[in-house]
PDB file of C-alpha atoms and ligand atoms in Angstrom:
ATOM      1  CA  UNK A   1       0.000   0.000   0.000  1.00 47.00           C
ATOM      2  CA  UNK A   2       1.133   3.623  -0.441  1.00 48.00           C
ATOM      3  CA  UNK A   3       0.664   6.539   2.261  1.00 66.00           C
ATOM      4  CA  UNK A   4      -0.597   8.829  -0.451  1.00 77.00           C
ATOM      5  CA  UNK A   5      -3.569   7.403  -2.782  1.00 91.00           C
ATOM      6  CA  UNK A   6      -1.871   6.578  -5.246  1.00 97.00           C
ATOM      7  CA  UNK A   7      -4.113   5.188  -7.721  1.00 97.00           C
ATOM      8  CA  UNK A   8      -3.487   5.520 -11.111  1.00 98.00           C
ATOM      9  CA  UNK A   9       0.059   5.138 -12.372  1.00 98.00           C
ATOM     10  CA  UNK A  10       1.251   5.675 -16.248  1.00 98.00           C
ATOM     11  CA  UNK A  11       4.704   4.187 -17.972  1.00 98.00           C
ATOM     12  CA  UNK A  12       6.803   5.528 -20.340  1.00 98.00           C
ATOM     13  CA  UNK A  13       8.536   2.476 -21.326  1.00 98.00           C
ATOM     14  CA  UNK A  14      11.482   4.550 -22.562  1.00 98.00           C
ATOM     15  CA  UNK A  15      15.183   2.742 -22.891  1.00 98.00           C
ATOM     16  CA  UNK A  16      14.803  -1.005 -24.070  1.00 97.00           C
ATOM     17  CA  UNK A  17      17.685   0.457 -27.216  1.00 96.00           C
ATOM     18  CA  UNK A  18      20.086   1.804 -25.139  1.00 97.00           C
ATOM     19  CA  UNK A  19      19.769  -1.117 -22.201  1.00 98.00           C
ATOM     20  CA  UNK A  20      20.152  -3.267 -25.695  1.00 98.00           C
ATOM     21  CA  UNK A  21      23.253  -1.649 -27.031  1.00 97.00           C
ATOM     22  CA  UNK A  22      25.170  -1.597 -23.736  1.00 97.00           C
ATOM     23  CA  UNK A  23      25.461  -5.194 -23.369  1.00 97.00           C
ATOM     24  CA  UNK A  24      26.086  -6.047 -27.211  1.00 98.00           C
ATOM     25  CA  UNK A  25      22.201  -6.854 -28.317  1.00 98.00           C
ATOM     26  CA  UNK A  26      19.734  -6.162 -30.759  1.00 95.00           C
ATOM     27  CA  UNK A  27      17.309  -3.214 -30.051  1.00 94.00           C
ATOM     28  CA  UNK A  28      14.941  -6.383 -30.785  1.00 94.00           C
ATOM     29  CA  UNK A  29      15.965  -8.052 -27.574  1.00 96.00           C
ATOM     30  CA  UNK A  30      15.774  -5.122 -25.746  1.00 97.00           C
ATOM     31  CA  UNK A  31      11.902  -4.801 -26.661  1.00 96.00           C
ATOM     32  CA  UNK A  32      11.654  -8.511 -25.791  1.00 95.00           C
ATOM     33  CA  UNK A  33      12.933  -7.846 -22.320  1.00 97.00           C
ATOM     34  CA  UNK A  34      11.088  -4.782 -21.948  1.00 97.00           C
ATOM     35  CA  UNK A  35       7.964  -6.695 -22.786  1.00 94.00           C
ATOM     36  CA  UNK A  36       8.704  -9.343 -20.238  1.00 95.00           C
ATOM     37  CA  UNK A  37       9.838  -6.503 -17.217  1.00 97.00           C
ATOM     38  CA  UNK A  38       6.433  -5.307 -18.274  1.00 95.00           C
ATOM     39  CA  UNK A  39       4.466  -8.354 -16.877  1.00 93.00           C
ATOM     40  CA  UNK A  40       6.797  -7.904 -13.386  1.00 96.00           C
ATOM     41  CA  UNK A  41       6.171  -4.396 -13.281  1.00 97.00           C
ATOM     42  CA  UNK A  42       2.554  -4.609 -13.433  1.00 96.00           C
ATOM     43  CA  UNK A  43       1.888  -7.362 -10.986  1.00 96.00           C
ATOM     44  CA  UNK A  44       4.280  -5.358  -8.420  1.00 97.00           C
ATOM     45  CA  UNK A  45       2.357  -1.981  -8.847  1.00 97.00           C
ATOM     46  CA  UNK A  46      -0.733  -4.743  -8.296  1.00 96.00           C
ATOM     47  CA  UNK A  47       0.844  -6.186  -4.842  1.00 96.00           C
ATOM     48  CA  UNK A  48       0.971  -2.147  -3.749  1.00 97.00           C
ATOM     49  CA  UNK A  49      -2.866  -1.692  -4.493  1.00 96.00           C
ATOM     50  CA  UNK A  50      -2.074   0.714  -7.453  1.00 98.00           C
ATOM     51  CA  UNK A  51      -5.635   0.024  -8.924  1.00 97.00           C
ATOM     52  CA  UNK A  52      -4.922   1.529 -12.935  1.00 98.00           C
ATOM     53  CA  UNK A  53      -2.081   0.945 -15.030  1.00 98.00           C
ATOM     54  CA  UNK A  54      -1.199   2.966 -18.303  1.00 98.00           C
ATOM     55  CA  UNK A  55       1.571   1.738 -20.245  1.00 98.00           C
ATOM     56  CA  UNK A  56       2.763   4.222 -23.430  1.00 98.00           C
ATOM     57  CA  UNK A  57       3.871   0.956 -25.803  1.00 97.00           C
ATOM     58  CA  UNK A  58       3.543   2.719 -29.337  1.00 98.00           C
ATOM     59  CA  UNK A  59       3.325   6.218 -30.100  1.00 98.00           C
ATOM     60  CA  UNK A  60       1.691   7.848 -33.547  1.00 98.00           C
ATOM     61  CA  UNK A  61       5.397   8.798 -34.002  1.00 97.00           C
ATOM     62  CA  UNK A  62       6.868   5.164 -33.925  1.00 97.00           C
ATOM     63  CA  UNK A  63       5.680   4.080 -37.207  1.00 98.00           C
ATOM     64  CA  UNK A  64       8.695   6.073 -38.838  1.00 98.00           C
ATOM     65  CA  UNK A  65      11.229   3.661 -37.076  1.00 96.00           C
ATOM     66  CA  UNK A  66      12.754   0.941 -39.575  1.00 95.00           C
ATOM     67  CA  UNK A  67      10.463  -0.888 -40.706  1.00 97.00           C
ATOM     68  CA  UNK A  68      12.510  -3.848 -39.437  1.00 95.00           C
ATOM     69  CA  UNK A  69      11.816  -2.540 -35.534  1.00 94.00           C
ATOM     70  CA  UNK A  70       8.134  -1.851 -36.576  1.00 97.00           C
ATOM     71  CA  UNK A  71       7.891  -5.136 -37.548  1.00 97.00           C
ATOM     72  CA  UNK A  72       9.201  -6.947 -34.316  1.00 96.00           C
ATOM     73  CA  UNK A  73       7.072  -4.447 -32.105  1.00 96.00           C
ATOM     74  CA  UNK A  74       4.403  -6.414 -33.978  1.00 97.00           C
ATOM     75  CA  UNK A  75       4.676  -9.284 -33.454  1.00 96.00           C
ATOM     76  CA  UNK A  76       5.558  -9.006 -29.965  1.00 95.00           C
ATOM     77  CA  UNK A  77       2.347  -7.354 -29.449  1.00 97.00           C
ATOM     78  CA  UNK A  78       0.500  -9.989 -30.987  1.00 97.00           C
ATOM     79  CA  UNK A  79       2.025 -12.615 -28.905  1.00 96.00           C
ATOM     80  CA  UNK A  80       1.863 -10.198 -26.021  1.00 95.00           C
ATOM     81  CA  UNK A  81      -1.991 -10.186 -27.329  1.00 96.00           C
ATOM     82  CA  UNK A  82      -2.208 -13.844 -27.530  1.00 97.00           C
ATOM     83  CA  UNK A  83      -0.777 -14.911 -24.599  1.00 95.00           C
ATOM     84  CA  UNK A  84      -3.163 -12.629 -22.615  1.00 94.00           C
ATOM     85  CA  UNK A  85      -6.182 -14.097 -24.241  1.00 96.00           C
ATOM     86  CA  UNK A  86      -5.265 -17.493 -23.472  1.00 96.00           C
ATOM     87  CA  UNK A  87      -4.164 -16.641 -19.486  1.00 93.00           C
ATOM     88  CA  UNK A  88      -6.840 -14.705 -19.221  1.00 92.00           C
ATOM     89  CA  UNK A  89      -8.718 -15.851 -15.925  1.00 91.00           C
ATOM     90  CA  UNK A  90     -12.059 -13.892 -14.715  1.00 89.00           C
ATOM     91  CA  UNK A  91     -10.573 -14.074 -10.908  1.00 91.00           C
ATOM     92  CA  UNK A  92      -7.559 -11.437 -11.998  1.00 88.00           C
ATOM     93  CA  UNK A  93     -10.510  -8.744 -12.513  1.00 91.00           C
ATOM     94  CA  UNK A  94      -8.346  -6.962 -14.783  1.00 94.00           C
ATOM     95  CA  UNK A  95     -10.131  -4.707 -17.383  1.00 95.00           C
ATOM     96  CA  UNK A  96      -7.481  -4.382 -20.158  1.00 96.00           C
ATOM     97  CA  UNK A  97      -8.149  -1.614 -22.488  1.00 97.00           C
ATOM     98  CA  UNK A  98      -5.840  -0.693 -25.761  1.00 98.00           C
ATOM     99  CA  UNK A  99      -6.559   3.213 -26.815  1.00 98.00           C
ATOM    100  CA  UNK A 100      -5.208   5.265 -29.699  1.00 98.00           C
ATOM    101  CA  UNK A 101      -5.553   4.981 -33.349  1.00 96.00           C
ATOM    102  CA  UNK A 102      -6.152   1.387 -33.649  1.00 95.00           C
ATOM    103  CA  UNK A 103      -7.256   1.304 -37.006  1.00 95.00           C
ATOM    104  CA  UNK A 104      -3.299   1.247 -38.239  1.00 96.00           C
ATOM    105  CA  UNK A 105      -2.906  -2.092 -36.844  1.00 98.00           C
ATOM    106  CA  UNK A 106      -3.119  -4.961 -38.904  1.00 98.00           C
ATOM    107  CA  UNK A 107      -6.694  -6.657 -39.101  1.00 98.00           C
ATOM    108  CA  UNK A 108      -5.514  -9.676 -36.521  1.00 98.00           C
ATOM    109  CA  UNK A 109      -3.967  -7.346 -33.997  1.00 98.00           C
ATOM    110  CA  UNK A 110      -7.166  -5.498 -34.074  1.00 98.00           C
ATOM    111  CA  UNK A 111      -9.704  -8.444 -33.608  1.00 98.00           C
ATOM    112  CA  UNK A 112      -6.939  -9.679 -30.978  1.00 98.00           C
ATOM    113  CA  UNK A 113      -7.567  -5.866 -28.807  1.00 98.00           C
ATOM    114  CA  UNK A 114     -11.106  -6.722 -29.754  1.00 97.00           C
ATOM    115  CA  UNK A 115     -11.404 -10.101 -28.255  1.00 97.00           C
ATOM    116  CA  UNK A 116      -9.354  -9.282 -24.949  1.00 97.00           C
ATOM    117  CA  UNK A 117     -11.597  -6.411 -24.163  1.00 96.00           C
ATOM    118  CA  UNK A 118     -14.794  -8.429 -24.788  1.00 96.00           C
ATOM    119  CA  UNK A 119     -13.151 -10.834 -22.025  1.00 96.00           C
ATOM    120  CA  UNK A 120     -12.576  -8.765 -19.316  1.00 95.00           C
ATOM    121  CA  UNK A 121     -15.625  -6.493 -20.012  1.00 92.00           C
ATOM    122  CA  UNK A 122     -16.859  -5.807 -16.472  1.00 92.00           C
ATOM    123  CA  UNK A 123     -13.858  -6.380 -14.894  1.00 91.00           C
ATOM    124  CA  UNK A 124     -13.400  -3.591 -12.604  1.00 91.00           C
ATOM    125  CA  UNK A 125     -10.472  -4.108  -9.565  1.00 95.00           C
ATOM    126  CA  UNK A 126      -7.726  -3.329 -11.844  1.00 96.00           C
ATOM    127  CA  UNK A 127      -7.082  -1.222 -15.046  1.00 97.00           C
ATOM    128  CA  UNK A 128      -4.822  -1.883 -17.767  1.00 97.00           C
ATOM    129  CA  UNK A 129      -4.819   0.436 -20.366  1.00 98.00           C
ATOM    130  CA  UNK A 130      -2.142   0.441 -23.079  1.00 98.00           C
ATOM    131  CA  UNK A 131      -1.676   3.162 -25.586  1.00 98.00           C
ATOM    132  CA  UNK A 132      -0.818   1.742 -29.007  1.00 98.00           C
ATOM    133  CA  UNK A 133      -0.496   3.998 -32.025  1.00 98.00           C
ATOM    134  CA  UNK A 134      -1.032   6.971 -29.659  1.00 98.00           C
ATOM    135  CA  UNK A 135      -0.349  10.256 -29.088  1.00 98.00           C
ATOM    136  CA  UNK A 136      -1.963  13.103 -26.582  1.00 98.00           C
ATOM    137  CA  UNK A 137      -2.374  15.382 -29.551  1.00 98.00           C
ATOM    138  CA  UNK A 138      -4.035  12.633 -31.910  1.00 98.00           C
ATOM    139  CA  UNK A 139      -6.293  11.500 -29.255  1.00 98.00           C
ATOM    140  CA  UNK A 140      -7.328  15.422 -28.733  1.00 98.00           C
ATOM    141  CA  UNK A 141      -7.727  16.045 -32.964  1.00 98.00           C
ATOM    142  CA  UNK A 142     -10.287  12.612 -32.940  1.00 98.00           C
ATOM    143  CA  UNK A 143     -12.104  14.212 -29.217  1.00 98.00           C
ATOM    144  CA  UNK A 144     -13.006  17.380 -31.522  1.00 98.00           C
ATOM    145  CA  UNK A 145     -13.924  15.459 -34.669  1.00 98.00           C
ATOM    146  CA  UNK A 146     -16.071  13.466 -32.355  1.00 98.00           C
ATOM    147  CA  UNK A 147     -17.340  16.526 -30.971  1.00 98.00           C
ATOM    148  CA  UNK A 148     -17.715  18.896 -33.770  1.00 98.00           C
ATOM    149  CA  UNK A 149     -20.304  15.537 -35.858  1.00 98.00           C
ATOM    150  CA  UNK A 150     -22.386  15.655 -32.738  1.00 98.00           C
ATOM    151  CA  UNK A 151     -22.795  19.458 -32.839  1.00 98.00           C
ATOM    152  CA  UNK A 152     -23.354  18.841 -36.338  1.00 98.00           C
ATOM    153  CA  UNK A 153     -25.841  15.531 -35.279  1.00 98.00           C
ATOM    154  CA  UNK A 154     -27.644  18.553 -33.013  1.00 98.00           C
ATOM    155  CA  UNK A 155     -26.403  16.058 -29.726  1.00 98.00           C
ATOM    156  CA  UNK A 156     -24.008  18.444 -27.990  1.00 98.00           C
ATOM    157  CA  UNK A 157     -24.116  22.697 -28.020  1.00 97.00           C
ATOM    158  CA  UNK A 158     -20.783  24.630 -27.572  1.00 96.00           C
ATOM    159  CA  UNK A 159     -22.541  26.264 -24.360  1.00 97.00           C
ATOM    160  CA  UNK A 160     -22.751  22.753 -23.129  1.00 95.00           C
ATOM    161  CA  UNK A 161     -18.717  22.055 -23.161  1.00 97.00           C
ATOM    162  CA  UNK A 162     -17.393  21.681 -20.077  1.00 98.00           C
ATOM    163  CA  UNK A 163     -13.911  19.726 -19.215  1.00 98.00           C
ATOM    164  CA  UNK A 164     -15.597  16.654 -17.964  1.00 97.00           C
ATOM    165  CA  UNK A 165     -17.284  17.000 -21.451  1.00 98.00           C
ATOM    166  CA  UNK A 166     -13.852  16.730 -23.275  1.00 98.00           C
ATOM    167  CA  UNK A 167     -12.521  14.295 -20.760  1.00 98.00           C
ATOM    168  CA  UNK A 168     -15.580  11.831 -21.802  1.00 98.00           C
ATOM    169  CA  UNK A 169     -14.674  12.305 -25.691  1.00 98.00           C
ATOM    170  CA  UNK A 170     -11.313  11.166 -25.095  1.00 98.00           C
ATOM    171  CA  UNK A 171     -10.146   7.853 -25.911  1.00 98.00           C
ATOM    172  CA  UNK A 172      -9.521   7.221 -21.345  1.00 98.00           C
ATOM    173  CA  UNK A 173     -13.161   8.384 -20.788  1.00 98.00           C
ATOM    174  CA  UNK A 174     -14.126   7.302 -17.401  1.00 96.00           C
ATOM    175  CA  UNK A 175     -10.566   6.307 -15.935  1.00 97.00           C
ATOM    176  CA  UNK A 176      -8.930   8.641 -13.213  1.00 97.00           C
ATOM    177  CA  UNK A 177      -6.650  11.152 -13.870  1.00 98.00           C
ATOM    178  CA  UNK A 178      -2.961   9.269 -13.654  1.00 98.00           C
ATOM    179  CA  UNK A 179      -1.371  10.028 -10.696  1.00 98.00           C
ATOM    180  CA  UNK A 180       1.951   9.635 -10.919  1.00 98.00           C
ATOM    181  CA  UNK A 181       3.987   9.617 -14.199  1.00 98.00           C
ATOM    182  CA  UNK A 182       7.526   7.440 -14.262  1.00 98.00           C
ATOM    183  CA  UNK A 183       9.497   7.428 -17.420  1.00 98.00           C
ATOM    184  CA  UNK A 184      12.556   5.431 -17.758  1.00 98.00           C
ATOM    185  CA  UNK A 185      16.124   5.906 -18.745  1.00 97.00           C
ATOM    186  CA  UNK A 186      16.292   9.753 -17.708  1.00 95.00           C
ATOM    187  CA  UNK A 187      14.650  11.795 -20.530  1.00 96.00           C
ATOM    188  CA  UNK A 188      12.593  14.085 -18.736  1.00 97.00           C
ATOM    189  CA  UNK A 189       9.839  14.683 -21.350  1.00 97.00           C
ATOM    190  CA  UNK A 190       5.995  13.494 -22.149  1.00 98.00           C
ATOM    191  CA  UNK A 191       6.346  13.213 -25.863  1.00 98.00           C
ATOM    192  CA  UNK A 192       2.856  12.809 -25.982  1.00 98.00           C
ATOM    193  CA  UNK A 193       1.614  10.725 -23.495  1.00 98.00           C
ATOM    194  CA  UNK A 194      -1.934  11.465 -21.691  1.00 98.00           C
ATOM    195  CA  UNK A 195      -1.564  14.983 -22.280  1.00 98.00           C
ATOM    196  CA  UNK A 196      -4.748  16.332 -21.246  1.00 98.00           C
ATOM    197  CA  UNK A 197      -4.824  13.792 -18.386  1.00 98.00           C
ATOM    198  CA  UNK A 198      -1.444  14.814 -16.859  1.00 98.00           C
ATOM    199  CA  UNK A 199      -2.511  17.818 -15.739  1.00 97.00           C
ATOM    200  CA  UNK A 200      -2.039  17.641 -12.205  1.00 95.00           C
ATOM    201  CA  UNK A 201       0.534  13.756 -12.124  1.00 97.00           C
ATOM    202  CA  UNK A 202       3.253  14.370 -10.664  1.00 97.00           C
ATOM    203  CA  UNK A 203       6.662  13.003 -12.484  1.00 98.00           C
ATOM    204  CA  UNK A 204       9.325  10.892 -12.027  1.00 98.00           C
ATOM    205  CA  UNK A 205      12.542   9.960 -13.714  1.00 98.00           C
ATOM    206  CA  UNK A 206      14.565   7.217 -13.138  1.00 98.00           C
ATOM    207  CA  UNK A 207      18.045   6.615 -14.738  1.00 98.00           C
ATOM    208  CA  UNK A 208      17.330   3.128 -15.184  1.00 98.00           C
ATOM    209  CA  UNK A 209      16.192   1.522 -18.878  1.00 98.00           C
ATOM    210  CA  UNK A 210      12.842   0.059 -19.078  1.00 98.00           C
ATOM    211  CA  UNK A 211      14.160  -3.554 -18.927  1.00 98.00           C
ATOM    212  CA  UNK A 212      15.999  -3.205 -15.783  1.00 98.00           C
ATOM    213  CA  UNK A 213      12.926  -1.138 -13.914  1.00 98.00           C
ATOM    214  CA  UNK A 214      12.684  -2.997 -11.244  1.00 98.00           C
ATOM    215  CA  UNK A 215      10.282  -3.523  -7.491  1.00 98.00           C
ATOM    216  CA  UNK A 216      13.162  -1.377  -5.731  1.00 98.00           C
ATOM    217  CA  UNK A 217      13.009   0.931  -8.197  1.00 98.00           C
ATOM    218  CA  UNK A 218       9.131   1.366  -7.977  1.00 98.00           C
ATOM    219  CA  UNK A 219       9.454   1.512  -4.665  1.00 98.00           C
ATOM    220  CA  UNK A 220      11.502   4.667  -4.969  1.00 98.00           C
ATOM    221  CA  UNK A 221       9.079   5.843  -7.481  1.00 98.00           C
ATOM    222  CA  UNK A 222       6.154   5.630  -5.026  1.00 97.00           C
ATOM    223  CA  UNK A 223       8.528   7.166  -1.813  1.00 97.00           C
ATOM    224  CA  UNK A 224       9.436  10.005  -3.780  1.00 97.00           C
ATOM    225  CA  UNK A 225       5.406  10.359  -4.585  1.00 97.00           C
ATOM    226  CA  UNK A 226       4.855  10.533  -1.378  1.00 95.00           C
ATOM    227  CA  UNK A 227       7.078  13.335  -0.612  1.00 94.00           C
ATOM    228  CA  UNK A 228       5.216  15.519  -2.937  1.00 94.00           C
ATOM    229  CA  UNK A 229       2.785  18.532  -2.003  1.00 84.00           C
ATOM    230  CA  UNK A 230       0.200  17.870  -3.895  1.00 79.00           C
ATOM    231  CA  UNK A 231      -1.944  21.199  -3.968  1.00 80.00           C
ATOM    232  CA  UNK A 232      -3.952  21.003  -6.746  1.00 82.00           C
ATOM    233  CA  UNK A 233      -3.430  25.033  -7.574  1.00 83.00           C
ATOM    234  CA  UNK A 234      -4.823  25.482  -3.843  1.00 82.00           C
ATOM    235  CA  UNK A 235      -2.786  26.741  -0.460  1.00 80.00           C
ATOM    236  CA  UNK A 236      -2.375  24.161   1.946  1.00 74.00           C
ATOM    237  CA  UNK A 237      -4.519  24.363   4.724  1.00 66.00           C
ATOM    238  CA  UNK A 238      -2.519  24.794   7.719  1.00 62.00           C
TER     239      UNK A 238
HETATM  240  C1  FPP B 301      10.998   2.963 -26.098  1.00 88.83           C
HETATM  241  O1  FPP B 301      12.352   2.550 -25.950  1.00 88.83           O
HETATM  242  C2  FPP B 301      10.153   1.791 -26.188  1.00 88.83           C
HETATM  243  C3  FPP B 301       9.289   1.542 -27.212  1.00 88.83           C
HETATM  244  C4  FPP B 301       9.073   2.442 -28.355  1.00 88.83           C
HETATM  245  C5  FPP B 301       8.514   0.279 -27.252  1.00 88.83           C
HETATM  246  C6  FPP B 301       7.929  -0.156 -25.936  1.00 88.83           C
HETATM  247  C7  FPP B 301       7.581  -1.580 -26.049  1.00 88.83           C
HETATM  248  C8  FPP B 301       7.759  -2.513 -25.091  1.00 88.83           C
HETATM  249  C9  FPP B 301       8.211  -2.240 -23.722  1.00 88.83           C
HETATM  250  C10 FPP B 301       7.529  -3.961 -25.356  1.00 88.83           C
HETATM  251  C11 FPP B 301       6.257  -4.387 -25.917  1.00 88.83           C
HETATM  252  C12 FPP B 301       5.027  -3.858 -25.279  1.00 88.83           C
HETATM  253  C13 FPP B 301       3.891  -4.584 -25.143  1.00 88.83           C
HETATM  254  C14 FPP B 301       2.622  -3.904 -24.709  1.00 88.83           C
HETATM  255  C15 FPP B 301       3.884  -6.009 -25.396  1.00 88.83           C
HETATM  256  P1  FPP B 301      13.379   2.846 -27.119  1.00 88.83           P
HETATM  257  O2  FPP B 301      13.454   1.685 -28.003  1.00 88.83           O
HETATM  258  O3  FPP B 301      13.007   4.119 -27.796  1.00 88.83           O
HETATM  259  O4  FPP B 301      14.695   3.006 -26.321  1.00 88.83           O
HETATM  260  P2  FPP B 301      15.946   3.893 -26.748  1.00 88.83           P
HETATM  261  O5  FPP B 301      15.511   5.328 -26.587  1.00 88.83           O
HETATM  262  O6  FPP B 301      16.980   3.482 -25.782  1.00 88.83           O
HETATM  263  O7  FPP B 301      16.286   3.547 -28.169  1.00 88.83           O
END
C-alpha cells in the first residue's frame, strides 16, 4: 500500500535500445525484455494496491522507425496479445483496455484488442490500459472530430462544453486522472503521453532503462510520490 492514494500510475517504457546496445544486443531483444519486465512491473504496482495501469507501448510517431523494428514491435504485441487471451482468468478482474488509433494495426492485432476487451468487459479491480499507435495530440484532434459531428448531429451545443465534457470524448473516458507519471532511462519529457490527463501527475525519472525497472526501483518511485505537495493550484490548509 502507499501513504498517499496513489491510484493511477502511467509508464513511459522509454530505454529497451540503449539497455540493448550496452550489453552487445539487438534493439529487438531489448523490446523482448522490456515486454517481459512489463508483466513484473505490473503485478508489483498490483501487490501495492495501485488500482490503474497505463503503459505508453507505441506512439503515432513510432511508425517512422525501420520498418525492421516496426515489424518486431508487432509481433511481440501480438504474442503479447495472444498470450493474454489465453491466461486470461475472470478471478484477476483486470479490465485491459488498448486506446489510440487502432485502425493502423493490422486486421488480426485489431480483432486480438477486440477479443481481450470483450473478455474482461466488467472487470473492474484493476485497469490496464495500453496506448498503441497513440499520441496526446491525436487523441485530442479525434475528441473534436467526435465533438464537432455531434454538434453537427444537433447532440451536444458549444454552451454545453465543459472539461468533464472533453474528458468523456477522449479515448480514457471514465478512468482517473494518472497520478503519478515514471518514465525510464532519464529523458525528462511526455512526448505525448496522456496529455490532457497529466494535468495535475506528478513526475518521475529514473536513470534506469525500461528492462531493468525494477520492485526497488518502484518503490523509490512511489517514496518520492509521497514526498510531494500535492496542492492542486490550492494553499495548503494549515
Ligand atoms: C521505447 O524505448 C520503447 C518503445 C518504443 C517500445 C515499448 C515496447 C515494449 C516495452 C515492449 C512491448 C510492449 C507490449 C505492450 C507487449 P526505445 O526503443 O526508444 O529506447 P531507446 O531510446 O533506448 O532507443
Amino acid at each position: 500500500m502507499t501513504d498517499k492514494p496513489l491510484n493511477h500510475i502511467g509508464f513511459i517504457m522509454d530505454g529497451n535500445g540503449r539497455w540493448a546496445q550496452r550489453r552487445g544486443l539487438t534493439r529487438s531483444d531489448g523490446h523482448k525484455e522490456g515486454a517481459k519486465n512489463l508483466k513484473r512491473v505490473l503485478e508489483a504496482c498490483q501487490k501495492r494496491g495501485i488500482h490503474y495501469m497505463t503503459l505508453y507501448a507505441f506512439s503515432t510517431e513510432n511508425w517512422h522507425r525501420p520498418e525492421p523494428e516496426v515489424h518486431l514491435l508487432m509481433t511481440l504485441f501480438r504474442q503479447y496479445l495472444a498470450e493474454a487471451i489465453k491466461e486470461f482468468k475472470p478471478e484477476n478482474d483486470v479490465q485491459f483496455r488498448f486506446i489510440g488509433d487502432r485502425k493502423r494495426f493490422t486486421k488480426d492485432i485489431q480483432e486480438r484488442m477486440a477479443t481481450l476487451e470483450g473478455l474482461c468487459s466488467g472487470k473492474e479491480n484493476y485497469h490496464l490500459t495500453v496506448c498503441l499507435s497513440y499520441s496526446g495530440r491525436d487523441e485530442i484532434k479525434r475528441a473534436v472530430q467526435k465533438m464537432m459531428q455531434d454538434a453537427i448531429d444537433g447532440k451536444i451545443k458549444p454552451e454545453d462544453v465543459t472539461e468533464n465534457t472533453v474528458s468523456n470524448y477522449l479515448d480514457t473516458a471514465g478512468l482517473p486522472d494518472p497520478d503519478l507519471i515514471v518514465r525510464t532511462s532519464g529523458e525528462q519529457r511526455l512526448s505525448g503521453f496522456l496529455l490532457w490527463q497529466a494535468s495535475y501527475a506528478e513526475f518521475y525519472f529514473p536513470k534506469v532503462h525500461w528492462p531493468e525497472f525494477s520492485e526497488a526501483d518502484l518503490d523509490d518511485a512511489i517514496e518520492a510520490y509521497n514526498t510531494r505537495d500535492r496542492r492542486f493550484g490550492k494553499v495548503k490548509v494549515a
